[in-house]
Coordinates of C-alpha atoms in Angstrom, one line a residue:
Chain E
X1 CA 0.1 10.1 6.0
X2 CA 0.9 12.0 9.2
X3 CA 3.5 15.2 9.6
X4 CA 6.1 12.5 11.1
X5 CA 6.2 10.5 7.7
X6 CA 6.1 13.8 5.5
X7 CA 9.3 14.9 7.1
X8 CA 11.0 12.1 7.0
X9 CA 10.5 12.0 2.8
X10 CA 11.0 15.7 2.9
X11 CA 14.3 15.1 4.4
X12 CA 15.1 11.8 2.1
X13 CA 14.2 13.6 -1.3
X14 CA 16.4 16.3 0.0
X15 CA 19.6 14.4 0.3
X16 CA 19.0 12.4 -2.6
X17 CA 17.6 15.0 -5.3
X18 CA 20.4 16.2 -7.7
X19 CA 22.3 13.6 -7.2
X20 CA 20.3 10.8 -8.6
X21 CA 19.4 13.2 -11.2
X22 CA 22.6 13.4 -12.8
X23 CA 23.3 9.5 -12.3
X24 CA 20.0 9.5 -14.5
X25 CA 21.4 11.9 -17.3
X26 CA 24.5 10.0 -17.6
X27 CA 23.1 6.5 -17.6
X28 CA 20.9 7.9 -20.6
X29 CA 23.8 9.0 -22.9
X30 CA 25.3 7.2 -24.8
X31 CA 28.3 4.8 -23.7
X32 CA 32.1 4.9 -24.5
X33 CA 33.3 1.8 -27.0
X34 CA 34.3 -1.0 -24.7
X35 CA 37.9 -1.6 -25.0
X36 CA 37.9 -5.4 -25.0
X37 CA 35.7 -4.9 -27.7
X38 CA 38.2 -2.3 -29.6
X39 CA 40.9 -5.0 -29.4
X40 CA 39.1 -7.8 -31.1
X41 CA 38.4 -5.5 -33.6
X42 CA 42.2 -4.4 -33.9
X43 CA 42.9 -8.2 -33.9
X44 CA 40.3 -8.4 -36.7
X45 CA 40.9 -5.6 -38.8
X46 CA 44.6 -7.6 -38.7
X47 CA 43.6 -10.6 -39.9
X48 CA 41.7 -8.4 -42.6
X49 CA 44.0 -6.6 -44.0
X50 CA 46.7 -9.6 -44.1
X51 CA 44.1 -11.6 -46.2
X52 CA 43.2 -8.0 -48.3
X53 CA 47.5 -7.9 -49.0
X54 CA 47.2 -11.6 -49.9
X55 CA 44.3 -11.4 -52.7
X56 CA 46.0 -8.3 -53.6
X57 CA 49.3 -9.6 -54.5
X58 CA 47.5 -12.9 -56.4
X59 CA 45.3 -10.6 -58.0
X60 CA 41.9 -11.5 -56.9
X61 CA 40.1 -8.5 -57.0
X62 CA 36.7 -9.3 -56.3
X63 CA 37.3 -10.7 -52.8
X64 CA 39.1 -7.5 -51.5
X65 CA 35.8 -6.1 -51.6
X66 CA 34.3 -9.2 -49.7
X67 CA 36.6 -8.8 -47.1
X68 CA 36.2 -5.0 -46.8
X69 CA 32.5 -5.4 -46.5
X70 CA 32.5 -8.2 -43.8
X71 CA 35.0 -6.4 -41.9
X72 CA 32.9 -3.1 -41.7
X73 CA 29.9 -4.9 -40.8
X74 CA 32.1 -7.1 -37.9
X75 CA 33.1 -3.4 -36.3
X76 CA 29.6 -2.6 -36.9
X77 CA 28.7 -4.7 -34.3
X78 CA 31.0 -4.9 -31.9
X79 CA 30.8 -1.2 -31.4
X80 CA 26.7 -1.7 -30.5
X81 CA 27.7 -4.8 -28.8
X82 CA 30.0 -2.7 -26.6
X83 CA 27.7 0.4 -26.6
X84 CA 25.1 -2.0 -24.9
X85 CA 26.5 -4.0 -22.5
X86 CA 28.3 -0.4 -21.0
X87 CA 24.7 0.8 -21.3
X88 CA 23.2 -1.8 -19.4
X89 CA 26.5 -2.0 -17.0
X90 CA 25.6 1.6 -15.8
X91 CA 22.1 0.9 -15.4
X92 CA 22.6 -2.1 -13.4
X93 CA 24.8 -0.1 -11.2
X94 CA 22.3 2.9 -11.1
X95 CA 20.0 0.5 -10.0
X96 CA 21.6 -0.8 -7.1
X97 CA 22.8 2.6 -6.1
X98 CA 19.4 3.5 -6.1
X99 CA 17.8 0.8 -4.3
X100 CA 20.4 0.3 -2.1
X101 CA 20.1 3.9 -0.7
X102 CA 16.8 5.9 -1.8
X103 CA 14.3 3.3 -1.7
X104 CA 16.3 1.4 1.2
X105 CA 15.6 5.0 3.3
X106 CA 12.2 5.3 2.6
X107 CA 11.5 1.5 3.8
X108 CA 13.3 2.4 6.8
X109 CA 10.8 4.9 7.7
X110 CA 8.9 2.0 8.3
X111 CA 10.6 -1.3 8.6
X112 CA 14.1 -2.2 10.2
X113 CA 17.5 -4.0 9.0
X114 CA 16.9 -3.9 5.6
X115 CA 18.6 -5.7 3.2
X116 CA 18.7 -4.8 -0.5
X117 CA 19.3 -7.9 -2.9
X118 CA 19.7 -6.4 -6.8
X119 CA 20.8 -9.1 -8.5
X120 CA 17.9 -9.8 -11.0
X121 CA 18.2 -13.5 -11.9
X122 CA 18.9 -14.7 -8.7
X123 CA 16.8 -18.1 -9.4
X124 CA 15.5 -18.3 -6.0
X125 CA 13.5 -15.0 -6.9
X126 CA 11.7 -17.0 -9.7
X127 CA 11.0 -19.9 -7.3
X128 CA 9.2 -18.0 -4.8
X129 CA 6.9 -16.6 -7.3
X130 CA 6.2 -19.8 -8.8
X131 CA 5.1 -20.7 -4.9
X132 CA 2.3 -18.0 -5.0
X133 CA 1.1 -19.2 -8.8
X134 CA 0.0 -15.7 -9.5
X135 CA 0.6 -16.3 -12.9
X136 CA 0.1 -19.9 -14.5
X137 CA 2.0 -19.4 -17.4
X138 CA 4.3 -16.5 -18.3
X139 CA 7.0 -15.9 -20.9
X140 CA 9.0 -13.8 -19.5
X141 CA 9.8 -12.7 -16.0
X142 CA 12.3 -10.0 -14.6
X143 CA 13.0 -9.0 -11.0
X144 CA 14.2 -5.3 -10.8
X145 CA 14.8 -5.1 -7.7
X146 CA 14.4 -7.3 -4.5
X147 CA 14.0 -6.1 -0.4
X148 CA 14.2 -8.3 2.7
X149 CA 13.5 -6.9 6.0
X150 CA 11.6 -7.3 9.5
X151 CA 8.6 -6.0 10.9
X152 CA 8.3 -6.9 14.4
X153 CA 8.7 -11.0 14.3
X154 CA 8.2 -11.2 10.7
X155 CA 10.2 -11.1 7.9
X156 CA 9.1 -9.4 4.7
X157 CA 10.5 -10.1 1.0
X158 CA 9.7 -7.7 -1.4
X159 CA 10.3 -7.9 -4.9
X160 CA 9.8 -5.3 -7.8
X161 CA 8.5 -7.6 -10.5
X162 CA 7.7 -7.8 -14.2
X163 CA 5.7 -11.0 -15.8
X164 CA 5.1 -11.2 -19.7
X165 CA 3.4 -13.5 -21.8
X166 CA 4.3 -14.3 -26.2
X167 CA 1.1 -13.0 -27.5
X168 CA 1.9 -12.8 -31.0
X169 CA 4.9 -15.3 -32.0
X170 CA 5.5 -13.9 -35.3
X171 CA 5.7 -10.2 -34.6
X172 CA 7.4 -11.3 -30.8
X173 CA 4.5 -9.4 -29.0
X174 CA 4.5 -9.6 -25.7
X175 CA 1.7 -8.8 -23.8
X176 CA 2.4 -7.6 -19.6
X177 CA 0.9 -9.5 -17.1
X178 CA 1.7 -8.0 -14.1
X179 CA 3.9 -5.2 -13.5
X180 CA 4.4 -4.0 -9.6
X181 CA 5.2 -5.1 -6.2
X182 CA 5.0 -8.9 -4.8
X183 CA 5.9 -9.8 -1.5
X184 CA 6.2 -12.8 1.1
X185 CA 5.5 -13.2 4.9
X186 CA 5.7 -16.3 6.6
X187 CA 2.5 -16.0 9.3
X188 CA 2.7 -17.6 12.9
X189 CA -0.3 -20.2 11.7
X190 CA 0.0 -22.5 9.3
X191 CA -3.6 -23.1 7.7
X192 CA -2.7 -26.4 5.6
X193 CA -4.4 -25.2 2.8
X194 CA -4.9 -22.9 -0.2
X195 CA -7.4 -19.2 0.5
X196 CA -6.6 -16.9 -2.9
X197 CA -8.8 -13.7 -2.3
X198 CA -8.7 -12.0 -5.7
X199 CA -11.1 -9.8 -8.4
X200 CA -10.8 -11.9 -11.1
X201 CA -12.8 -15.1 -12.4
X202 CA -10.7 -17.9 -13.4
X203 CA -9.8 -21.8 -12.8
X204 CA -7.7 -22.1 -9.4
X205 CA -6.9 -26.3 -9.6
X206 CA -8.7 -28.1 -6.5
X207 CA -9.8 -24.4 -5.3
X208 CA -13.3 -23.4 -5.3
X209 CA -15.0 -20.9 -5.5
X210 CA -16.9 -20.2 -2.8
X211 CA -20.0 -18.3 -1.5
X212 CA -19.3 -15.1 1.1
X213 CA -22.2 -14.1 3.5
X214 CA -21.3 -10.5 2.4
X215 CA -22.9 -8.5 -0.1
X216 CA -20.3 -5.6 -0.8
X217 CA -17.3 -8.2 -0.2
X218 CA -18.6 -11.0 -2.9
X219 CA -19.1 -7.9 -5.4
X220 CA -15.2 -6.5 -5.1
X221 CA -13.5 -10.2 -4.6
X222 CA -13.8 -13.7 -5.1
X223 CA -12.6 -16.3 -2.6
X224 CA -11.5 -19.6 -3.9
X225 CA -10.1 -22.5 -1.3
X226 CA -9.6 -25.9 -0.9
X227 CA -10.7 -25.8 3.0
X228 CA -13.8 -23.3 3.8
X229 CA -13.7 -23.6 7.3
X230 CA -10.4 -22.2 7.1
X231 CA -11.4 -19.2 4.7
X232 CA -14.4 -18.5 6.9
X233 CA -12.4 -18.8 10.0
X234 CA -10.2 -16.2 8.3
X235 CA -12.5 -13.9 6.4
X236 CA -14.8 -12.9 9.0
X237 CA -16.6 -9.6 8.8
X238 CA -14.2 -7.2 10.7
X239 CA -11.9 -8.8 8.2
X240 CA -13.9 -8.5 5.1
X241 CA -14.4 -4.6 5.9
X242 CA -11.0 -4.1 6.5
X243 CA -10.0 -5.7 3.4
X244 CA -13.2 -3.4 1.5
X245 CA -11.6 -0.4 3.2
X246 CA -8.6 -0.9 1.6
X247 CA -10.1 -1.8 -2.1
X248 CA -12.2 1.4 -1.8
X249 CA -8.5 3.6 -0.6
X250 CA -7.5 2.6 -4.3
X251 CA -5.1 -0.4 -3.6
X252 CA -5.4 -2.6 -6.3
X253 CA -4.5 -5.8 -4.9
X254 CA -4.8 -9.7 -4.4
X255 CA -3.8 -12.2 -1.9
X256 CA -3.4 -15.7 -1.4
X257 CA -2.7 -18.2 2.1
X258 CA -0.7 -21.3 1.0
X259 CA -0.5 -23.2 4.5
X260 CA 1.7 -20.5 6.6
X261 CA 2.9 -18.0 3.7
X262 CA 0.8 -15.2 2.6
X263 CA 1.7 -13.8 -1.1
X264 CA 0.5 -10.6 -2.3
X265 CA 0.9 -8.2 -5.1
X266 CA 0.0 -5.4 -5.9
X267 CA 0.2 -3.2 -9.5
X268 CA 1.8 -0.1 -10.0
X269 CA -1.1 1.5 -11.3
X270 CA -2.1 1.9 -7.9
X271 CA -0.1 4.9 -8.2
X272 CA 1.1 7.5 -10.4
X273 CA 3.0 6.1 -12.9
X274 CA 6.3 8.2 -12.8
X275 CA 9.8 7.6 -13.8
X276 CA 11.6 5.2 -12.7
X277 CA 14.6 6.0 -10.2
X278 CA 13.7 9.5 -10.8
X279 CA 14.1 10.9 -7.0
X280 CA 10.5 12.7 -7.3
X281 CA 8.2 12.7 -4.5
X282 CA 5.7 11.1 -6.1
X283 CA 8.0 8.0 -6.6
X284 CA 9.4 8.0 -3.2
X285 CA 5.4 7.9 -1.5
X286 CA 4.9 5.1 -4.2
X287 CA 7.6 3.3 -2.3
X288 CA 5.9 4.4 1.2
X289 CA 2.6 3.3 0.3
X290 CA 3.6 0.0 -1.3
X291 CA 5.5 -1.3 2.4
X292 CA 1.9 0.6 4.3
X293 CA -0.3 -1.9 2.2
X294 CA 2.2 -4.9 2.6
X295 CA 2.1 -4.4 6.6
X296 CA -1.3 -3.6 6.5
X297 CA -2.5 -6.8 5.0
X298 CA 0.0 -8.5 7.4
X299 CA -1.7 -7.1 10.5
X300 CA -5.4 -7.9 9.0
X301 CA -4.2 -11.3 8.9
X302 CA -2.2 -11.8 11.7
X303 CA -5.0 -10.2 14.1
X304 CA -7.7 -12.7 12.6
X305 CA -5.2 -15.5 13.3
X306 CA -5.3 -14.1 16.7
X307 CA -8.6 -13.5 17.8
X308 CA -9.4 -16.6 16.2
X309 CA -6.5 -18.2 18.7
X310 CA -5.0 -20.4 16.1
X311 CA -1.3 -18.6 16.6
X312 CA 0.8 -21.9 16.5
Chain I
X1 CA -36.5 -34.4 -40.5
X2 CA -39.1 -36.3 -39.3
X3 CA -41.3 -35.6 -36.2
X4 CA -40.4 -38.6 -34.4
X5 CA -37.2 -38.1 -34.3
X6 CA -37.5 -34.4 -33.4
X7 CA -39.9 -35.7 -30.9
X8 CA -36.8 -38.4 -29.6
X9 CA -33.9 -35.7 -29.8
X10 CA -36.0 -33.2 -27.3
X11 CA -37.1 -36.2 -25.2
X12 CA -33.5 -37.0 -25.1
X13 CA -32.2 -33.8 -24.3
X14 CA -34.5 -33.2 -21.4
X15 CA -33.6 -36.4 -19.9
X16 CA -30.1 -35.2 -20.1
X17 CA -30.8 -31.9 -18.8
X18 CA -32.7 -34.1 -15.8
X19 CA -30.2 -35.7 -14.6
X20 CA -27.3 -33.0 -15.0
X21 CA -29.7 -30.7 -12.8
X22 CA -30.3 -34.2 -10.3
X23 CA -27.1 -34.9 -10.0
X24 CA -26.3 -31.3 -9.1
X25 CA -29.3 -30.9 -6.5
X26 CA -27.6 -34.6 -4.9
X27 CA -24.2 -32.7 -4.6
X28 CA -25.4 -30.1 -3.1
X29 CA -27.8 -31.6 -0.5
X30 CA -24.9 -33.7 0.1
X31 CA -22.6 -30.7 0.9
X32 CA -24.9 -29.2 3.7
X33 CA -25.0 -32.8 5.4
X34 CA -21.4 -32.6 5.3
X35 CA -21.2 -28.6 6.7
X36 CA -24.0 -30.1 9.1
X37 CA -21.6 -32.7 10.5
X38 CA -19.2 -30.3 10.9
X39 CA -20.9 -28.3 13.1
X40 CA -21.9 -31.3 14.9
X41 CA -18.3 -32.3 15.8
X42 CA -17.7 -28.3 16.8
X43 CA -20.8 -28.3 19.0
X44 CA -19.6 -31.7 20.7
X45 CA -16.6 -30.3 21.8
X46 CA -17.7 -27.0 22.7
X47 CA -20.2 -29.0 24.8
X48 CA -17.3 -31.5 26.3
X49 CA -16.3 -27.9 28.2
X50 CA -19.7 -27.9 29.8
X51 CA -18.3 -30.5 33.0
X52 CA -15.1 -28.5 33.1
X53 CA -17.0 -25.3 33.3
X54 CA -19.1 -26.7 36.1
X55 CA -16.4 -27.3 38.4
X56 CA -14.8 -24.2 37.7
X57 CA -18.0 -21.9 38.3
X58 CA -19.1 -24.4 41.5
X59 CA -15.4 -23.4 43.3
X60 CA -17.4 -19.4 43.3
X61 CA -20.8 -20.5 43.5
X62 CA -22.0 -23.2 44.9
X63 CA -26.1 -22.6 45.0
X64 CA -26.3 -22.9 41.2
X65 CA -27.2 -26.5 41.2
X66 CA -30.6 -26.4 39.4
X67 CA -28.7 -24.3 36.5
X68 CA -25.8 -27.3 36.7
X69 CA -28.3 -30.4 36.2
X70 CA -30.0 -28.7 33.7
X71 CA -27.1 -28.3 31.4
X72 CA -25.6 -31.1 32.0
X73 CA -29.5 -33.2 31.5
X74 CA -29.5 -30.7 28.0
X75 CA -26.2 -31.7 26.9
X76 CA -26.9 -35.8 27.4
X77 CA -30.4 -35.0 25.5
X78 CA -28.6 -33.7 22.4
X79 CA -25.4 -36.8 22.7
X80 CA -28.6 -39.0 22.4
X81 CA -30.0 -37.6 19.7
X82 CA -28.1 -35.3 18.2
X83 CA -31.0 -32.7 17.1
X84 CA -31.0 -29.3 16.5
X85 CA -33.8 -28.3 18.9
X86 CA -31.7 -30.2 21.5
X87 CA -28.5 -28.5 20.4
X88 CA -29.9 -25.0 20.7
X89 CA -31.4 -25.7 24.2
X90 CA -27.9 -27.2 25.7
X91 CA -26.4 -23.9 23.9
X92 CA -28.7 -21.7 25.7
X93 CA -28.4 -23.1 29.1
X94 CA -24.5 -22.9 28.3
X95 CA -24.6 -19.6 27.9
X96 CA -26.0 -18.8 31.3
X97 CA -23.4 -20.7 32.9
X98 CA -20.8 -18.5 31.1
X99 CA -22.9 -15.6 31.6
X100 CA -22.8 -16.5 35.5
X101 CA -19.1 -17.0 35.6
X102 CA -18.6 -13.7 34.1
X103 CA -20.3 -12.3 36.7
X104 CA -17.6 -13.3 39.4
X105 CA -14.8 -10.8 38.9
X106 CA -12.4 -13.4 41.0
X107 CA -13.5 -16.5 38.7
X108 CA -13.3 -14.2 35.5
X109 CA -9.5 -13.2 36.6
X110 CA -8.3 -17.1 37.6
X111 CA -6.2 -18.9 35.3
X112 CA -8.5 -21.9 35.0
X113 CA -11.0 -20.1 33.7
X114 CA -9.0 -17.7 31.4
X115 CA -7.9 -21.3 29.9
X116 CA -11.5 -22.0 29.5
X117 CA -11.9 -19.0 28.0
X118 CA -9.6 -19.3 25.5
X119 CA -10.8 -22.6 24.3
X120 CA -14.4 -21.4 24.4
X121 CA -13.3 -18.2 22.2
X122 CA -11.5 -20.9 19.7
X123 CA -14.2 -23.0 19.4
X124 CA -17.1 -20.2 19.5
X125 CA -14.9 -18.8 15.6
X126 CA -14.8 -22.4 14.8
X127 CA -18.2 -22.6 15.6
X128 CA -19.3 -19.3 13.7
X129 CA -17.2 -20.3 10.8
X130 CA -18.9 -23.8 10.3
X131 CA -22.4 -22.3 10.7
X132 CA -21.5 -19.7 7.5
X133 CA -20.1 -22.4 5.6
X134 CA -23.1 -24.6 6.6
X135 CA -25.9 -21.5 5.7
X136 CA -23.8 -21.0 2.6
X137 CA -24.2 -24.4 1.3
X138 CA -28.2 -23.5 2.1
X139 CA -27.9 -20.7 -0.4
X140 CA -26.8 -21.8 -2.9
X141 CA -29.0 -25.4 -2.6
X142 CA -32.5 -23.4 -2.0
X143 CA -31.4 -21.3 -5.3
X144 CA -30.8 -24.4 -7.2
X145 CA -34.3 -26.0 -6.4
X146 CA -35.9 -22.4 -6.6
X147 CA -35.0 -21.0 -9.7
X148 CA -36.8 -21.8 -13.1
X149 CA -36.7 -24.3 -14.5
X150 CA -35.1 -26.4 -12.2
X151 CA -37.6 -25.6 -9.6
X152 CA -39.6 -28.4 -11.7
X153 CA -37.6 -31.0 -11.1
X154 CA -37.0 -30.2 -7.6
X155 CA -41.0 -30.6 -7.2
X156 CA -41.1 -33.6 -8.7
X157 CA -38.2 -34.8 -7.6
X158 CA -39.3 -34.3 -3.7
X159 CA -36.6 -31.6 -2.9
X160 CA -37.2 -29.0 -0.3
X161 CA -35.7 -25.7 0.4
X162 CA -33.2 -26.0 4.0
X163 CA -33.9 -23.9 6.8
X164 CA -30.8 -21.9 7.8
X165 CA -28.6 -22.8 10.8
X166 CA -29.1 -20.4 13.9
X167 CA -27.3 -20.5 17.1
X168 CA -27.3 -17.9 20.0
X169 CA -23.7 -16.7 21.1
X170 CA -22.6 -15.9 25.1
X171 CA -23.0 -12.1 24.2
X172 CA -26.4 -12.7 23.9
X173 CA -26.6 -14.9 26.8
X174 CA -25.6 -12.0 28.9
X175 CA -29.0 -10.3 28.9
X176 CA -30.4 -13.3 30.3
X177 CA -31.1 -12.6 34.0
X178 CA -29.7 -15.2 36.0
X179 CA -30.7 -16.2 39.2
X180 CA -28.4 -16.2 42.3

């Protein structure tokens, strides 16, 4: 990271520290009761005590108590109801208030016109997952936060992501998947067919697996494809070092080429694993590093594309 | 259990076990003479360039005719018969003419040639691509008719191991001293 990019975080944890910090403390305490929620109890408790007068007067005894106990248990849990949705309303916002300015900064340290997209079940999110078939089958899938932004001619979409799978259906177990960064760029080629470049062994459909004329390469990836002119017309060795250079920095990542759109992803673990939407340094680098790898992989790509002149 | 139908269940099992690892050795063989034919169409058209690199490099040079009939008498021996020695030699006497071409500082600049260029560059990856896929297949064939014990069906059988698929590029055409 050179002096140029150190400053600019400098200056962006800065501005932001203190003030994030205190959204943190507040989103962590504990919510007011919602009134909507007070007044259906009021409308309740009403009701309630009508029917309580009622039995009263016609002396039935035992179902005052009834009617005691069902109303304490129905303000029971419209007071957690309430507690929760406020607690989640404030994270929601702290969320996009977060996204929307720190982490939107530090991708503008190296991207432009930035767009921050936070709503989390935006279905087209889910779609374009499902394009890449990173994960087969999942249970569960949650979109924390979603980027879109350019990089020279390219567009980038960047999505904070979350995949889970039922792995014990009587004690609800879920078991994570993947937890990090997945993102999106359309290439200028389109290579009609499937390259997944990834470190683990496993079925890919009509995929193959394939032999690599590199030592060091066919130990820290395997390359499965439907077309293996076009993955050795991509992976040649200036490629295949680049891509070993990377492994070896620490990036834990995998890629795959359906015809012109390359999907990565890349886990957290990569990195330090700090607290979320805390404004800490090592957070904000997280951020930094995650967009260097994306472009990075882009410009591997791109530049095999090319010198093997197949731009379209 | 009795012996002979021990005897019948191994029998049985090494027949199966034949022609599993057969069929395999068939499958492979027949995915180098696919790579093989994929190189073929790759060399064609790389070769196709020869007549349009000829006229280009005459326009600059026009005392090269020995080196112009012998390409173009290389590349009608490998359209008739399609070998590999044949391949390599209208390859190699390509190769000087690009190496000669390069050596005009005028031709190298004109925008014929720089088209040329570009389609030689394209189909030289091509080219380089189809030869790994092609030595790959090799690989993992010769292992499969190497390795114990399938090595014993492969002798029987009549499998032999593939040589590997070895072409010269220009670069190395460039050290070639070329007459003027």
């Amino acid at each position: 990271m050179n002096q140029e990019i150190i400053n600019k975080l400098d200056e962006i944890e800065k501005k932001y520290k203190g003030q994030f910090d205190e959204k943190l403390k507040e989103a962590k305490k504990n919510g007011k009761v919602n009134p909507m929620a007070l007044s259906i109890f009021l409308v309740i408790l009403a009701i309630g005590l009508i029917v309580q007068v009622s039995l009263l007067l016609s002396g039935d005894l035992e179902n005052v108590t009834t009617v005691v106990a069902v109303l304490l248990v129905a303000f029971v849990g419209l007071v957690i109801v309430s507690l929760k949705k406020d607690k989640i309303d404030k994270s929601d916002k702290y969320n996009a208030e977060y996204c929307q300015l720190v982490v939107k900064e530090v991708l503008g340290v190296v991207f432009n016109n930035i767009q921050c997209e936070v709503d989390p079940i935006n279905p087209n999110n889910k779609v374009i997952y499902d394009e890449a078939n990173f994960d087969k089958k999942y249970s569960i899938i949650k979109f924390n936060s979603a980027w879109s932004m350019n990089y020279g001619n390219h567009v980038f979409r960047i999505f904070d992501v979350l995949t889970e799978i039922l792995s014990n259906s009587k004690e609800n177990n879920y078991k994570t998947l993947f937890k990090g960064l997945f993102g999106v760029i359309t290439l200028s080629h389109n290579f009609n067919c499937e390259i997944i470049v990834n470190s683990e062994s496993e079925t890919h459909g009509k995929s193959e697996l394939i032999n690599i004329d590199s030592l060091d390469f066919d130990k820290a990836f395997n390359v499965y494809t439907n077309n293996k002119q076009a993955a050795m017309q991509l992976l040649t060795h200036d490629v295949m070092d680049k891509l070993l250079n990377m492994k070896n920095r620490g990036f834990k990542f995998e890629f795959r080429i359906i015809n012109d759109k390359l999907y990565c992803r890349f886990d957290h673990l990569s990195f330090d694993n700090r607290a979320v939407f805390a404004v800490e340094r090592g957070m904000l680098e997280t951020h930094y590093w995650s967009a260097m790898v994306f472009i990075e992989l882009m410009n591997i790509v791109e530049k095999a594309i090319y010198d093997n002149s197949l731009r379209d | 259990m009795e012996l002979w139908k021990i005897i019948l269940i191994i029998v049985g099992i090494i027949l199966l076990w034949s022609l599993i690892v057969r069929n395999r050795f068939v499958k492979l063989k027949n995915s180098i003479v696919n790579a093989k034919s994929t190189i073929d169409v790759y060399l064609k058209q790389r070769f196709d360039l020869i007549p349009n690199l000829i006229e280009v490099v005459k326009a600059y040079s026009k005392h090269e005719e020995e080196l112009f009939i012998t390409v173009v008498e290389a590349r009608n021996d490998y359209l008739h018969s399609m070998s590999l020695k044949d391949a390599t030699a209208t390859n190699e006497e390509m190769n000087k003419l690009i190496a000669l071409a390069e050596s005009y500082p005028e031709l190298k600049a004109s925008e014929q040639y720089l088209n040329l260029q570009k389609q030689l560059v394209k189909m030289e990856n091509q080219l380089q691509a189809a030869r790994r896929v092609y030595n790959s297949e090799v690989e993992v064939y010769n292992n499969a008719i190497m390795v114990v014990p399938s090595n014993i069906m492969a002798k029987l059988l009549g499998y032999k191991s593939e040589k590997y698929f070895e072409l010269s590029s220009p670069e190395e055409a460039k050290n070639v001293e070329v007459k003027m």
